[in-house]
Amino acid sequence: AQSVTQLGSHVSVSEGALVLLRCNYSSSVPPYLFWYVQYPNQGLQLLLKYTTGATLVKGINGFEAEFKKSETSFHLTKPSAHMSDAAEYFCAVTRGGSNYKLTFGKGTLLTVNP
Amino acid sequence: EPEVTQTPSHQVTQMGQEVILRCVPISNHLYFYWYRQILGQKVEFLVSFYNNEISEKSEIFDDQFSVERPDGSNFTLKIRSTKLEDSAMYFCASSLRQGSGANVLTFGAGSRLTVL
């Protein structure tokens, strides 16, 4: 069985500040890990994913995440927040080779203050 | 950029009524999915569909639920007799392939169902 824990249902940062959204997972097999973003009234959009290979993954809009197996973490970061980053962010895991049956975290709402 | 379209965006229904949620997947995608998110809870997998049949379903997807692809473009989720606990946001998704890390799901914006 797999699970995802996102620490903090709501994170608030100032524009220009570092964004750090935390995600820890549990999986009995090598995982595939994903971050999705949902803007108001829009679908879940893939930000980035880790499957195999390089553990530091770069995504769209300047976001990146690092897979740390020893810490079972896949935290999402962005060096400098922009107002347009305000959205809900979901971390998800699936077992390797089965990228459709995603197990999601509860989501983290990011607000960016001017 | 191709997108998955869902209708309606919001539906309010009375308990016991039938509801059909509609989705238009990306045109060359072959695999289709429904997920749902009850308010304040996690997004959960409901069902996957390929080649006109269900390939996998979760324990949530009981006999009250059904899916079909009636005309080669739409992909529908039917709830026969809605219950209060069916109130949720329902997300449709599609993908070109399965089982490959290079392949990802494209999600729609969701249909919010409110059962009174």
Tab-separated table of N, CA and C in Angstrom, chain A residues 2 5 13 17 28 32 34 41 55 58 60 62 64-65 68 75 77 84 86 91 103 105-107:
chain	number	residue	atom	x	y	z
A	2	GLN	N	0.347	2.291	-0.551
A	2	GLN	CA	1.103	3.535	-0.632
A	2	GLN	C	0.308	4.645	0.037
A	5	THR	N	1.778	12.038	2.604
A	5	THR	CA	1.459	13.025	3.631
A	5	THR	C	2.028	14.367	3.208
A	13	VAL	N	3.379	32.658	1.832
A	13	VAL	CA	4.707	33.248	1.655
A	13	VAL	C	4.547	34.640	1.064
A	17	ALA	N	9.808	35.344	-1.902
A	17	ALA	CA	10.357	34.433	-0.883
A	17	ALA	C	10.415	33.008	-1.409
A	28	SER	N	5.995	0.424	-0.650
A	28	SER	CA	6.742	-0.824	-0.469
A	28	SER	C	7.561	-1.183	-1.704
A	32	TYR	N	6.918	6.062	-8.223
A	32	TYR	CA	6.939	7.219	-9.096
A	32	TYR	C	6.263	8.339	-8.301
A	34	PHE	N	4.919	12.511	-8.094
A	34	PHE	CA	4.385	13.597	-8.919
A	34	PHE	C	3.995	14.774	-8.039
A	41	ASN	N	-10.712	26.867	-10.634
A	41	ASN	CA	-11.582	26.501	-11.762
A	41	ASN	C	-10.834	25.817	-12.903
A	55	THR	N	17.722	12.512	-9.254
A	55	THR	CA	16.776	12.681	-8.132
A	55	THR	C	16.287	14.105	-8.002
A	58	LYS	N	13.333	18.998	-12.336
A	58	LYS	CA	12.873	20.359	-12.616
A	58	LYS	C	11.545	20.295	-13.362
A	60	ILE	N	7.782	22.797	-14.474
A	60	ILE	CA	7.381	24.050	-15.096
A	60	ILE	C	7.340	25.172	-14.068
A	62	GLY	N	9.447	27.163	-12.893
A	62	GLY	CA	10.561	27.350	-11.974
A	62	GLY	C	10.557	26.463	-10.753
A	64	GLU	N	11.005	22.896	-8.658
A	64	GLU	CA	11.782	21.676	-8.681
A	64	GLU	C	11.519	20.879	-7.413
A	65	ALA	N	11.858	19.607	-7.481
A	65	ALA	CA	11.668	18.727	-6.328
A	65	ALA	C	12.800	17.712	-6.313
A	68	LYS	N	14.306	12.051	-2.156
A	68	LYS	CA	15.263	11.592	-1.150
A	68	LYS	C	14.743	10.294	-0.569
A	75	HIS	N	9.969	16.908	-1.557
A	75	HIS	CA	9.533	18.280	-1.294
A	75	HIS	C	9.643	19.144	-2.546
A	77	THR	N	10.044	22.881	-4.259
A	77	THR	CA	10.610	24.188	-3.942
A	77	THR	C	10.594	25.105	-5.157
A	84	SER	N	1.420	34.662	-9.203
A	84	SER	CA	0.721	33.679	-10.030
A	84	SER	C	0.902	32.243	-9.530
A	86	ALA	N	0.016	31.252	-6.642
A	86	ALA	CA	-1.056	30.957	-5.687
A	86	ALA	C	-1.999	29.912	-6.275
A	91	CYS	N	0.720	16.446	-3.997
A	91	CYS	CA	1.757	15.440	-4.190
A	91	CYS	C	1.073	14.094	-4.404
A	103	THR	N	-2.002	7.789	-5.819
A	103	THR	CA	-2.429	8.052	-4.448
A	103	THR	C	-2.004	9.481	-4.131
A	105	GLY	N	-1.887	13.163	-1.903
A	105	GLY	CA	-1.946	13.800	-0.596
A	105	GLY	C	-3.179	14.693	-0.533
A	106	LYS	N	-3.397	15.294	0.628
A	106	LYS	CA	-4.593	16.118	0.828
A	106	LYS	C	-4.486	17.480	0.166
A	107	GLY	N	-3.305	17.836	-0.258
A	107	GLY	CA	-3.132	19.120	-0.914
A	107	GLY	C	-2.651	20.195	0.034
